[in-house]
Amino acid sequence: MNKNWTRSAAMTLLVAAGVYSASAHAQETVQLTFRQFDPPTEIEGLVKAIDAWNAAHPDIQVKLETMAGADTLAQLAREVPAGAGPDIQHMAFVWTRDLARSGLVADLTDHIAASPPGAGIEDFLATDLATLDGKVYGIPWTSDTFAMAYRPDLLDAAGIAFPETWDELRTAAGALTTGDGQYGFCFPAGSSPDSGMWTLANYYLWSNGSTLVDETLPGKWEVVVKPEELVAAMTYFNDFFVNQSSPESLITVNSWGDPEIMGGLGRGDCAIAVFPPQTFRAAEAQSEAALMTAKIPQGEVRRISHLGGRALGINPNSKHPEEAWQFVQYLVSADTFATYQQYPAQNSLLEELQFPPTEQGYVEMLPLAQTFERYISSPIPVSTMTALINREFGAVYSGQRSPDEAAQAVIAELQDLLARGKS
Amino acid sequence: MATTQLSNAPASGLVRPLRTRLEPYWLVLPAMLILAFFFAGPAIYNIGLSFQELSLFDIGKQGEWVGFANFAEVLNDPATRQALFNTTLPLTIVTVVIRLFLGLGLALLLNASVFARWRLGWLVRSLILVPWVTPPVVAVAAWKWLLDARYGVVNQLLVGAGILDQGIPFLARTSTVWGAIETMLIWRELPFVVITFLAALQSIPTDLRDAARIDGANAWQIQTRIVLPLLKPVMAVVVLLTTIWTFNNFVYVWLATRGGPGDYTHVLATQMYTASFIDYRMGTGAAVGVVMSLIMFVFALIYFFVLFREK
């Protein structure tokens, strides 16, 4: 009886010790979740960087989660108020202020002051987009802009130098259209709220000295684009379909990386396209001939593209904000960019990068790029403006509305949205 | 005295003890709780949202109460009226009618005795289910590739056969885009109608047909005077269900065109999504949802009233 009692007590102690040790181990290992929204084809280098972090930090393990970009905002808006969500969130530059305003990302000001990221926050690009009321809510992580991508062999065959202006692009596209399946210029002309048409439409407007809305006096926002400027932009891009130098099927294509554009360039079905760097690299990898990049065409006033990119935010619900901050610092470090082939959003790291000759278009456009800060600061959500522009350009391409009618619709709706935003 | 008599009364008979009387309610309680949690709760929350102005980012917080302002805005918006037209005619009425006729025709064919004689019933029933087991996302993606102007099989066949000089971008043209969406929807959703009608047809006793034949009825008379009247209750359910599912459907239009080109194919469901998740205006989106539910509720009431008024 005594022996049995002793054996039972020993067993109980052993089990208890095991449970304690397991729970102690679990307490020692911090589990973080990092959610990003780029497609799996573009994050191979990021996966390697995270694997390297996990190998070097057995006490802070990071799980990578991927979610489609279009679903990410709504998902955060559902999760964070309920006390859930990933510890670290990958955000488009244009999201940060909206998320900060509603308390869906944590204020990082104290973290930055206590242990500055990289070479200091002043070294980062586009911090204005991550700042609200003097507090920083996101650390700019990657940056990018757009450049033209083309098949030099097709241009050489047609005896054409790469066009410098928008008008020259239209002419060149006509000359590069052969009628046997080769088109001059391919671009996403879809009407979806997230279509790439938004970017091109703004490049055209900005380079010709226009913009949709502006703060004309402090706190006073107005629709400044003139109907004739919108008509000119709509007519310009519609001409590619009217002249058949762009395939009509692109009216349904929303993404830069759509096989119709990316694969089309590689196959020689398209002579010229326009891409962000990651898409260009993917197109280059599968192209049948060499590809090159060039500057975005010049307008009447200047040559311009947008400075886009991604920021990193920390969930205010994170149980491990210190560890999350450590991981954010790792993500913005040179170690991550050693395998993650993105352009860092830090001046010092950008200077260290060696760009391949084929990416010269990006090198030349980066200094000319401007953020969407003006639109982000306006009372109209950028996503609403984007959806409106894409829809109305699409209405022109499909013949639903004339450029005049579509331009009037854009201006009327922008004015309505401004009035609503002010109320 | 009376109290004593009652308390001494046997448990069985006209007066049952309270526990026994409550028993059915306890039994249905779990189902009621599940219904309340998953259906009534969200519906009530949505109705509440439709009277508020609330950003997507502030979901979970209390919005500003604006009365019927969201409904007034939604009902006065020409885009909503266009979306209502698109939802009602090309999306719902056209596809429901085609599914009804095509489904009934196919069911009658599949019910033919020849399949039973050749023991092929299982094969045709399995084949007819292929679209139904294909997820809508996959079905739309596949159809988009099939209909692609330059690389799609449909256009390549038409060009190869000399019918067309060059492929048609079906989803880019206003003249063809609704036909393309309707084709995707009908292809994916037809099996439900076929299988339901087939099950109903197989439940009709063969004696009725035999008796009619002996009385001199021809095949047409048997179908129209015996089979179709007996299918009426099933048809009622099929029409009601397919109408409600299609009217509220978001997937086909969104995946195929995102409401484009321009706003040509926007329907109420895509309007609701755009208001909520693109414009971040949850109250407006919720108001569109409430309007959709009310339309379907009224439709269901009228439909049943007209269909079964003789009873």
XYZ file of C-alpha atoms in Angstrom:
734
model
C 0.000 0.000 0.000
C 2.788 2.340 0.993
C 4.790 1.367 -2.098
C 1.756 2.001 -4.309
C 1.231 5.394 -2.732
C 4.850 6.335 -3.269
C 4.726 5.165 -6.890
C 1.535 7.139 -7.545
C 2.985 10.257 -5.951
C 6.155 9.928 -8.020
C 4.141 9.503 -11.223
C 1.990 12.528 -10.385
C 5.096 14.609 -9.739
C 6.655 13.476 -13.013
C 3.519 14.313 -15.007
C 3.206 17.673 -13.242
C 6.852 18.420 -13.954
C 6.345 17.528 -17.608
C 3.268 19.738 -17.907
C 5.062 22.594 -16.134
C 8.108 22.251 -18.314
C 5.994 22.166 -21.484
C 4.020 25.232 -20.440
C 7.200 27.013 -19.346
C 8.703 26.262 -22.738
C 5.555 27.548 -24.435
C 5.800 30.710 -22.360
C 9.411 31.189 -23.370
C 8.702 30.871 -27.083
C 6.834 33.885 -28.414
C 4.690 33.182 -31.464
C 4.157 36.096 -33.827
C 2.014 36.223 -36.921
C 3.056 38.352 -39.866
C 0.419 38.859 -42.535
C 1.326 40.044 -46.022
C -0.654 40.290 -49.259
C 1.746 39.845 -52.160
C 1.186 36.764 -54.327
C 3.183 33.634 -53.395
C 5.191 33.971 -56.628
C 6.693 37.235 -55.360
C 7.605 36.286 -51.796
C 10.130 33.509 -52.203
C 12.872 35.795 -50.884
C 10.693 36.932 -47.989
C 10.054 33.331 -46.971
C 13.826 32.774 -46.915
C 14.324 35.863 -44.769
C 11.684 34.702 -42.280
C 13.176 31.199 -42.167
C 16.522 32.812 -41.342
C 14.921 34.837 -38.548
C 13.204 31.760 -37.091
C 16.485 29.809 -37.168
C 18.321 32.614 -35.384
C 15.546 33.366 -32.854
C 14.207 30.157 -31.326
C 12.489 32.264 -28.663
C 10.572 34.436 -31.181
C 9.019 32.365 -33.924
C 7.210 34.058 -36.782
C 4.426 32.530 -38.813
C 3.907 34.016 -42.280
C 0.316 34.434 -43.386
C -0.741 35.495 -46.893
C -4.060 37.106 -47.680
C -5.330 38.648 -50.909
C -4.758 42.405 -50.865
C -8.379 43.193 -51.649
C -9.579 41.313 -48.541
C -6.966 42.555 -46.119
C -8.515 45.860 -45.073
C -11.960 44.438 -44.408
C -10.424 41.536 -42.515
C -8.429 43.891 -40.280
C -11.503 46.005 -39.664
C -13.317 42.877 -38.470
C -10.505 41.308 -36.465
C -8.814 44.128 -34.600
C -11.931 45.515 -32.850
C -12.626 41.927 -31.743
C -9.187 41.704 -30.128
C -7.675 39.472 -32.814
C -5.574 39.864 -35.959
C -1.923 39.331 -36.899
C 0.844 40.836 -34.752
C 2.515 42.524 -37.709
C 0.611 43.746 -40.747
C 1.832 44.530 -44.237
C 0.017 47.677 -45.454
C -0.088 49.702 -48.640
C 1.276 53.198 -47.986
C -2.165 54.616 -48.676
C -3.870 52.544 -45.966
C -1.852 53.564 -42.934
C -3.617 56.800 -42.017
C -7.085 55.301 -42.411
C -6.135 52.396 -40.157
C -4.457 54.721 -37.653
C -7.470 57.041 -37.489
C -9.626 54.121 -36.331
C -7.080 52.645 -33.937
C -6.493 49.531 -36.029
C -2.682 49.894 -35.952
C -0.525 50.789 -32.959
C 1.317 54.073 -32.466
C 5.003 53.268 -33.008
C 6.394 56.635 -31.901
C 7.721 55.346 -28.564
C 9.304 52.272 -30.168
C 11.018 54.509 -32.735
C 12.308 56.822 -30.018
C 13.564 53.926 -27.852
C 15.272 51.961 -30.641
C 15.207 53.614 -34.068
C 14.770 51.341 -37.108
C 17.518 51.144 -39.755
C 19.554 54.334 -39.983
C 16.802 56.279 -38.205
C 13.269 57.177 -39.219
C 14.512 60.239 -41.157
C 16.196 57.841 -43.585
C 12.841 56.320 -44.639
C 10.833 57.420 -47.677
C 7.191 58.468 -47.563
C 6.948 58.737 -43.772
C 4.355 61.477 -44.332
C 1.917 58.789 -45.442
C 2.466 56.861 -42.191
C 2.140 59.867 -39.892
C -1.068 61.113 -38.293
C -1.164 64.019 -35.848
C 2.596 63.829 -35.402
C 2.604 60.119 -34.509
C 4.050 57.385 -36.707
C 1.810 54.336 -37.267
C 3.717 52.473 -39.958
C 7.329 51.900 -40.922
C 7.813 52.264 -44.709
C 9.223 48.927 -45.821
C 9.403 48.634 -49.591
C 9.092 51.255 -52.281
C 8.367 51.049 -55.935
C 7.362 53.001 -58.922
C 6.380 52.147 -62.440
C 8.360 52.188 -65.670
C 7.632 51.282 -69.254
C 8.686 47.780 -70.280
C 9.304 46.841 -73.892
C 10.736 44.362 -76.359
C 13.812 46.039 -77.934
C 13.809 43.494 -80.769
C 10.300 44.495 -81.866
C 11.118 48.195 -81.715
C 14.336 47.605 -83.662
C 12.446 45.610 -86.282
C 10.034 48.515 -86.720
C 12.912 51.005 -86.728
C 11.491 52.872 -83.742
C 13.348 54.493 -80.848
C 11.556 54.308 -77.507
C 8.953 57.108 -77.395
C 9.635 60.067 -75.119
C 6.188 61.676 -74.930
C 2.608 60.434 -74.644
C 1.906 61.479 -78.220
C 4.980 59.639 -79.439
C 3.812 56.575 -77.536
C 0.491 56.645 -79.362
C 2.248 56.955 -82.709
C 4.780 54.248 -81.883
C 2.023 51.887 -80.721
C 0.318 52.312 -84.075
C 3.534 51.524 -85.917
C 4.185 48.479 -83.740
C 0.737 47.015 -84.405
C 1.130 44.551 -87.222
C -2.364 43.116 -87.605
C -1.176 39.543 -87.125
C -1.540 39.455 -83.338
C 1.175 41.933 -82.364
C -0.133 45.030 -80.601
C 1.762 48.236 -79.829
C 0.798 48.991 -76.222
C -0.787 46.791 -73.544
C -2.162 48.209 -70.309
C -4.830 47.158 -67.780
C -7.949 49.022 -68.859
C -10.412 47.150 -66.634
C -13.166 48.911 -64.686
C -12.599 47.083 -61.416
C -12.136 49.240 -58.285
C -8.556 47.983 -58.061
C -7.674 48.226 -61.746
C -4.293 49.556 -62.821
C -6.027 52.157 -65.003
C -6.036 54.473 -61.983
C -2.246 54.723 -62.025
C -1.930 55.417 -65.740
C -4.769 57.958 -65.698
C -2.997 59.875 -62.936
C 0.372 59.749 -64.683
C -1.219 61.305 -67.732
C -3.055 63.983 -65.735
C -0.108 64.828 -63.465
C 2.388 65.003 -66.322
C 0.087 67.457 -68.073
C -0.137 69.678 -64.997
C -3.451 68.470 -63.640
C -4.675 66.575 -60.600
C -8.093 65.435 -59.424
C -8.463 67.291 -56.125
C -6.275 69.733 -54.250
C -6.151 71.722 -51.032
C -6.514 75.187 -52.522
C -6.439 76.900 -49.127
C -5.572 75.316 -45.764
C -8.416 72.918 -45.026
C -10.272 73.804 -48.228
C -10.407 70.952 -50.726
C -11.661 71.412 -54.256
C -12.042 69.435 -57.444
C -9.376 71.060 -59.585
C -9.315 68.824 -62.633
C -11.023 70.505 -65.582
C -13.505 68.580 -67.738
C -11.351 69.099 -70.821
C -8.332 67.614 -69.021
C -10.287 64.479 -68.151
C -11.691 64.317 -71.670
C -8.142 64.534 -73.045
C -6.958 61.705 -70.782
C -9.936 59.481 -71.591
C -9.675 60.180 -75.314
C -5.943 59.535 -75.268
C -6.225 56.040 -73.787
C -9.395 55.240 -75.732
C -7.511 55.992 -78.967
C -5.438 52.844 -78.420
C -8.629 50.791 -78.695
C -10.142 52.893 -81.471
C -6.926 52.563 -83.499
C -6.664 48.898 -82.483
C -3.089 49.355 -81.293
C -4.213 47.804 -77.973
C -6.279 44.601 -77.931
C -9.921 45.192 -77.026
C -9.752 42.296 -74.579
C -7.701 44.516 -72.230
C -10.935 46.346 -71.351
C -11.530 43.460 -68.937
C -7.970 43.249 -67.583
C -7.376 44.864 -64.213
C -3.968 43.681 -63.103
C -0.504 44.608 -64.353
C 0.539 41.016 -63.902
C -2.321 39.570 -65.958
C -1.047 36.862 -68.348
C -2.520 38.845 -71.216
C -0.044 41.675 -70.550
C 2.879 39.980 -68.833
C 2.811 36.897 -71.055
C 1.866 39.004 -74.059
C 5.073 41.000 -73.771
C 7.095 37.813 -73.434
C 5.453 36.207 -76.459
C 5.745 39.346 -78.545
C 1.973 39.885 -78.692
C 2.614 43.233 -77.024
C 5.571 45.453 -77.870
C 5.248 47.899 -74.954
C 3.688 47.583 -71.500
C 3.991 49.351 -68.172
C 4.942 47.498 -64.972
C 6.005 47.765 -61.346
C 9.427 46.143 -60.692
C 8.194 42.765 -59.428
C 5.956 42.282 -62.446
C 8.767 43.296 -64.776
C 11.049 40.678 -63.207
C 8.384 38.003 -63.572
C 7.825 39.021 -67.202
C 11.564 38.995 -67.823
C 11.862 35.484 -66.402
C 9.315 34.063 -68.814
C 9.999 36.227 -71.869
C 11.096 34.656 -75.134
C 13.353 37.660 -75.865
C 15.215 40.296 -73.852
C 13.135 43.006 -72.182
C 14.088 46.550 -71.269
C 12.602 49.305 -69.173
C 12.291 52.990 -69.992
C 10.927 56.156 -68.436
C 7.214 56.926 -68.247
C 6.361 59.293 -71.138
C 6.668 63.020 -70.718
C 3.540 65.217 -70.649
C 3.273 68.893 -71.524
C 4.611 69.861 -68.109
C 6.832 67.070 -66.814
C 7.559 63.372 -66.567
C 6.199 61.708 -63.457
C 5.267 58.421 -61.797
C 4.024 57.615 -58.308
C 6.056 56.502 -55.347
C 4.198 53.508 -54.052
C 5.167 50.995 -51.479
C 4.347 49.002 -48.406
C 4.583 49.816 -44.744
C 4.651 47.610 -41.654
C 2.279 48.132 -38.754
C 1.818 46.470 -35.376
C -1.566 45.327 -34.134
C -2.640 47.228 -30.998
C -3.884 43.851 -29.661
C -0.497 42.163 -29.998
C 0.489 40.468 -26.750
C 4.150 40.849 -27.721
C 4.624 44.375 -29.066
C 8.322 44.449 -28.109
C 9.069 41.254 -29.994
C 6.932 42.448 -32.900
C 8.993 45.647 -33.020
C 12.206 43.579 -33.054
C 10.858 41.652 -36.027
C 9.832 44.863 -37.823
C 13.395 46.124 -37.362
C 14.673 42.906 -38.900
C 12.300 43.204 -41.858
C 13.531 46.705 -42.703
C 17.182 45.706 -42.313
C 19.683 44.956 -45.078
C 19.590 41.271 -43.990
C 16.025 40.891 -45.223
C 16.675 42.703 -48.495
C 19.600 40.371 -49.157
C 17.069 37.715 -50.158
C 13.864 39.762 -50.574
C 14.166 41.322 -54.028
C 12.216 44.487 -53.400
C 13.314 48.104 -53.413
C 13.733 49.181 -49.761
C 11.956 52.334 -48.613
C 15.182 53.716 -47.105
C 17.553 56.093 -48.821
C 20.698 54.501 -47.353
C 19.739 50.983 -48.498
C 18.624 52.207 -51.914
C 22.037 53.761 -52.426
C 23.705 50.431 -51.678
C 21.650 48.593 -54.309
C 23.067 47.728 -57.697
C 20.307 47.728 -60.305
C 20.570 45.530 -63.386
C 20.791 47.489 -66.657
C 17.370 46.224 -67.700
C 15.821 48.022 -64.703
C 17.262 51.403 -65.645
C 13.729 52.728 -66.191
C 12.999 52.373 -62.463
C 16.301 54.018 -61.513
C 15.398 56.999 -63.661
C 11.792 57.234 -62.500
C 12.354 56.896 -58.741
C 13.670 60.463 -58.304
C 10.692 61.752 -60.321
C 8.103 59.779 -58.387
C 5.554 61.485 -56.139
C 3.374 59.850 -53.495
C -0.405 59.939 -53.396
C -0.145 62.115 -50.282
C -2.413 64.811 -51.721
C -5.192 62.334 -52.355
C -4.691 60.582 -49.032
C -5.037 63.859 -47.174
C -8.244 64.782 -48.998
C -11.655 64.022 -47.461
C -12.335 61.385 -50.161
C -11.159 57.804 -49.586
C -8.503 56.965 -52.199
C -10.224 53.645 -52.909
C -13.426 55.519 -53.819
C -11.530 57.862 -56.153
C -9.773 54.882 -57.728
C -13.034 53.022 -58.290
C -14.647 56.107 -59.828
C -11.814 56.775 -62.285
C -11.553 53.135 -63.344
C -15.302 52.864 -63.820
C -15.623 55.982 -65.954
C -12.569 55.253 -68.108
C -14.006 51.756 -68.630
C -17.378 53.275 -69.567
C -15.627 55.249 -72.333
C -13.681 52.230 -73.623
C -16.834 50.128 -73.845
C -18.835 52.884 -75.523
C -21.310 53.347 -72.683
C -20.478 57.020 -72.342
C -18.671 59.618 -74.419
C -15.527 61.135 -72.878
C -17.528 64.335 -72.233
C -20.257 62.478 -70.342
C -17.755 60.408 -68.385
C -15.691 63.483 -67.453
C -18.813 65.268 -66.223
C -19.744 62.181 -64.185
C -16.281 62.114 -62.572
C -16.368 65.799 -61.648
C -19.938 65.657 -60.322
C -19.172 62.624 -58.185
C -15.905 64.052 -56.868
C -17.732 67.228 -55.867
C -20.413 65.176 -54.173
C -17.792 63.100 -52.347
C -15.940 66.218 -51.209
C -19.166 67.732 -49.894
C -19.971 64.517 -48.058
C -16.441 64.235 -46.685
C -16.615 67.715 -45.244
C -19.948 67.156 -43.503
C -60.350 21.802 -1.427
C -60.246 22.184 -5.169
C -56.482 22.590 -4.982
C -56.189 19.287 -3.196
C -58.242 17.574 -5.867
C -56.077 19.009 -8.638
C -52.849 18.060 -6.968
C -54.105 14.532 -6.527
C -55.150 14.274 -10.168
C -53.276 11.663 -12.227
C -50.417 12.879 -14.450
C -51.972 11.428 -17.568
C -55.191 12.699 -19.118
C -56.291 16.218 -20.003
C -54.094 18.077 -17.521
C -50.386 17.465 -18.083
C -47.683 18.575 -15.684
C -45.731 21.717 -16.606
C -42.536 19.753 -17.319
C -44.281 17.634 -19.928
C -45.890 20.662 -21.535
C -42.530 22.446 -21.792
C -40.732 19.443 -23.209
C -41.260 20.323 -26.925
C -39.917 23.819 -26.299
C -36.757 22.456 -24.706
C -36.295 20.162 -27.663
C -36.501 22.952 -30.243
C -34.511 25.398 -28.131
C -31.036 24.424 -29.474
C -32.204 24.823 -33.059
C -33.813 28.169 -32.201
C -30.622 29.379 -30.529
C -28.524 28.396 -33.545
C -30.984 30.157 -35.873
C -30.956 33.256 -33.681
C -27.158 33.319 -33.515
C -26.394 32.689 -37.163
C -29.387 34.267 -38.921
C -31.501 36.561 -36.787
C -28.523 38.169 -35.031
C -26.656 39.268 -38.155
C -29.909 40.316 -39.834
C -30.861 42.533 -36.886
C -27.316 43.937 -36.761
C -27.513 44.710 -40.474
C -30.843 46.481 -40.067
C -29.317 48.523 -37.238
C -26.322 49.401 -39.428
C -28.578 50.614 -42.224
C -29.770 53.471 -39.996
C -26.224 54.564 -39.125
C -23.338 56.292 -40.790
C -20.315 54.185 -40.002
C -16.929 53.664 -41.631
C -15.635 50.156 -42.322
C -12.691 50.955 -40.072
C -14.990 51.759 -37.156
C -17.035 48.601 -37.404
C -17.929 47.352 -33.944
C -18.321 50.902 -32.684
C -21.582 52.808 -32.529
C -22.138 54.820 -35.711
C -24.014 58.076 -36.054
C -27.780 57.491 -36.292
C -29.045 59.056 -39.504
C -32.610 57.720 -39.685
C -33.692 56.843 -43.212
C -30.948 58.928 -44.871
C -29.097 55.859 -46.170
C -32.291 54.458 -47.689
C -33.155 57.814 -49.251
C -29.677 58.026 -50.766
C -29.773 54.464 -52.070
C -33.264 54.772 -53.561
C -32.532 58.151 -55.191
C -29.266 57.009 -56.741
C -29.616 56.323 -60.500
C -26.809 53.756 -60.173
C -28.962 51.736 -57.764
C -31.902 51.847 -60.150
C -29.652 50.585 -62.954
C -28.297 47.883 -60.624
C -31.867 46.902 -59.676
C -32.760 46.567 -63.352
C -29.628 44.480 -64.018
C -30.336 42.287 -60.995
C -33.951 41.741 -61.950
C -33.866 41.246 -65.710
C -30.579 39.954 -67.170
C -29.319 38.322 -64.005
C -32.455 36.827 -62.433
C -35.451 36.607 -64.771
C -33.519 35.550 -67.873
C -31.414 32.925 -66.123
C -34.254 31.528 -63.986
C -36.549 31.136 -66.999
C -33.822 29.492 -69.081
C -32.863 27.188 -66.211
C -36.498 26.254 -65.674
C -37.130 25.283 -69.298
C -33.729 23.744 -69.910
C -33.803 21.938 -66.558
C -37.254 20.518 -67.165
C -36.340 19.430 -70.677
C -33.159 17.738 -69.537
C -34.923 16.075 -66.616
C -37.592 14.670 -68.962
C -34.850 13.379 -71.257
C -32.885 11.834 -68.393
C -36.060 10.237 -67.077
C -36.536 8.432 -70.371
C -36.777 4.689 -70.008
C -33.931 4.216 -72.487
C -31.364 5.178 -69.844
C -32.782 2.667 -67.410
C -32.873 0.009 -70.113
C -29.227 0.610 -71.024
C -28.299 1.013 -67.341
C -26.833 4.421 -68.038
C -28.880 6.382 -65.491
C -26.024 6.588 -62.995
C -23.634 7.878 -65.677
C -25.803 10.715 -66.972
C -26.771 11.727 -63.437
C -23.090 11.868 -62.489
C -22.184 13.872 -65.587
C -24.958 16.356 -65.023
C -23.592 16.992 -61.535
C -20.099 17.986 -62.736
C -20.833 21.733 -62.973
C -22.627 21.649 -59.607
C -19.595 20.229 -57.809
C -17.284 22.778 -59.458
C -16.729 25.722 -57.093
C -18.179 28.924 -58.607
C -14.766 30.623 -58.439
C -13.219 27.849 -60.519
C -16.169 27.783 -62.898
C -15.957 31.525 -63.589
C -12.159 31.420 -63.980
C -12.445 28.543 -66.431
C -15.167 30.284 -68.419
C -13.163 33.495 -68.553
C -10.334 31.571 -70.171
C -12.699 29.758 -72.518
C -14.158 33.080 -73.646
C -10.867 34.980 -73.933
C -10.718 36.918 -77.177
C -7.254 35.827 -78.269
C -6.408 32.634 -76.416
C -9.852 31.216 -75.535
C -11.068 27.923 -76.964
C -14.465 29.300 -77.939
C -12.994 32.072 -80.088
C -10.312 29.829 -81.537
C -12.992 27.344 -82.604
C -15.127 30.086 -84.140
C -12.161 31.610 -85.955
C -10.886 28.174 -86.979
C -14.287 27.265 -88.409
C -14.308 30.475 -90.424
C -17.347 31.876 -88.584
C -15.356 34.849 -87.252
C -12.401 36.769 -88.650
C -11.104 37.509 -85.170
C -12.110 36.596 -81.632
C -14.812 38.472 -79.745
C -13.882 39.887 -76.325
C -17.148 38.670 -74.814
C -16.637 40.283 -71.418
C -15.445 43.634 -72.796
C -18.400 44.446 -75.040
C -21.753 45.649 -73.789
C -23.474 43.606 -76.486
C -22.065 40.298 -75.234
C -21.116 40.699 -71.591
C -24.492 39.778 -70.091
C -24.763 36.728 -72.329
C -21.347 35.600 -71.115
C -22.253 36.028 -67.431
C -25.596 34.289 -67.948
C -23.839 31.374 -69.663
C -21.462 30.925 -66.716
C -24.289 31.106 -64.209
C -26.626 28.766 -66.068
C -23.856 26.209 -66.698
C -22.941 26.103 -63.010
C -26.458 26.249 -61.534
C -28.483 24.154 -63.980
C -27.798 20.751 -62.334
C -29.745 21.714 -59.201
C -32.859 22.259 -61.313
C -32.313 19.112 -63.369
C -31.742 16.875 -60.362
C -34.691 18.317 -58.457
C -37.036 17.838 -61.416
C -35.622 14.393 -62.079
C -36.291 13.334 -58.487
C -39.837 14.683 -58.740
C -40.429 12.919 -62.056
C -39.221 9.639 -60.642
C -41.626 9.939 -57.735
C -44.663 10.085 -60.042
C -46.276 6.632 -60.048
C -46.044 4.933 -63.438
C -49.643 3.676 -62.912
C -50.941 7.171 -63.646
C -49.221 7.317 -67.003
C -50.284 3.760 -67.869
C -53.887 4.481 -66.947
C -53.883 7.641 -69.072
C -52.386 5.773 -71.996
C -55.090 3.088 -71.729
C -57.691 5.892 -71.707
C -56.267 7.095 -75.030
C -54.054 10.009 -73.985
C -51.069 10.699 -76.214
C -47.548 11.551 -74.965
C -48.127 15.320 -75.081
C -51.396 15.015 -73.140
C -49.723 12.834 -70.534
C -46.966 15.389 -70.032
C -49.228 18.445 -69.922
C -52.216 17.017 -68.033
C -50.576 14.592 -65.638
C -46.848 15.165 -65.272
C -46.717 18.970 -65.226
C -49.582 19.448 -62.724
C -47.901 16.935 -60.424
C -44.604 18.849 -60.770
C -46.237 22.136 -59.796
C -45.217 22.120 -56.108
C -41.617 21.227 -57.029
C -41.576 23.939 -59.691
C -42.788 26.420 -57.115
C -39.911 25.570 -54.813
C -37.354 25.567 -57.640
C -38.488 28.956 -58.961
C -38.541 30.460 -55.487
C -35.129 29.141 -54.479
C -33.339 29.894 -57.745
C -34.858 33.376 -57.863
C -33.736 34.219 -54.327
C -30.265 32.717 -54.793
C -29.736 34.503 -58.100
C -31.163 37.836 -57.030
C -28.791 37.910 -54.068
C -25.858 36.465 -55.983
C -22.590 38.348 -55.912
C -20.060 35.820 -57.126
C -20.747 35.510 -60.860
C -20.825 39.197 -61.725
C -17.989 40.118 -59.383
C -15.622 37.414 -60.534
C -16.466 37.805 -64.198
C -16.503 41.592 -64.614
C -16.398 43.375 -61.226
C -19.434 45.270 -62.490
C -17.709 46.381 -65.705
C -17.090 47.316 -68.381
C -17.766 50.743 -66.877
C -20.772 50.063 -64.672
C -22.660 48.053 -67.257
C -23.078 44.867 -65.196
C -23.323 46.245 -61.689
C -26.019 44.459 -59.698
C -27.369 45.173 -56.228
C -24.976 42.715 -54.571
C -21.932 44.381 -56.164
C -23.359 47.809 -55.242
C -23.610 46.619 -51.656
C -20.018 45.334 -51.710
C -18.677 48.506 -53.327
C -20.438 50.777 -50.842
C -19.205 48.747 -47.855
C -15.703 47.682 -48.820
C -14.536 50.191 -51.451
C -16.212 53.361 -50.199
C -16.031 52.087 -46.557
C -19.647 53.204 -45.989
C -21.151 50.343 -44.025
C -24.502 52.062 -43.442
C -25.110 52.571 -47.156
C -24.060 48.999 -47.914
C -26.362 47.690 -45.192
C -29.250 49.754 -46.594
C -28.763 48.133 -50.015
C -28.846 44.750 -48.271
C -32.086 45.563 -46.463
C -33.697 46.762 -49.711
C -32.657 43.508 -51.411
C -34.149 41.427 -48.581
C -37.404 43.380 -48.668
C -37.726 42.915 -52.425
C -37.216 39.175 -52.081
C -39.634 38.982 -49.141
C -42.363 40.737 -51.124
C -41.599 38.578 -54.162
C -41.936 35.391 -52.120
C -45.257 36.524 -50.632
C -46.754 37.483 -54.001
C -45.389 34.369 -55.665
C -46.936 31.996 -53.148
C -50.182 33.945 -53.093
C -50.561 33.797 -56.877
C -49.434 30.194 -57.168
C -51.592 28.711 -54.448
C -54.492 31.142 -54.389
C -56.973 28.470 -55.489
C -56.224 26.548 -52.316
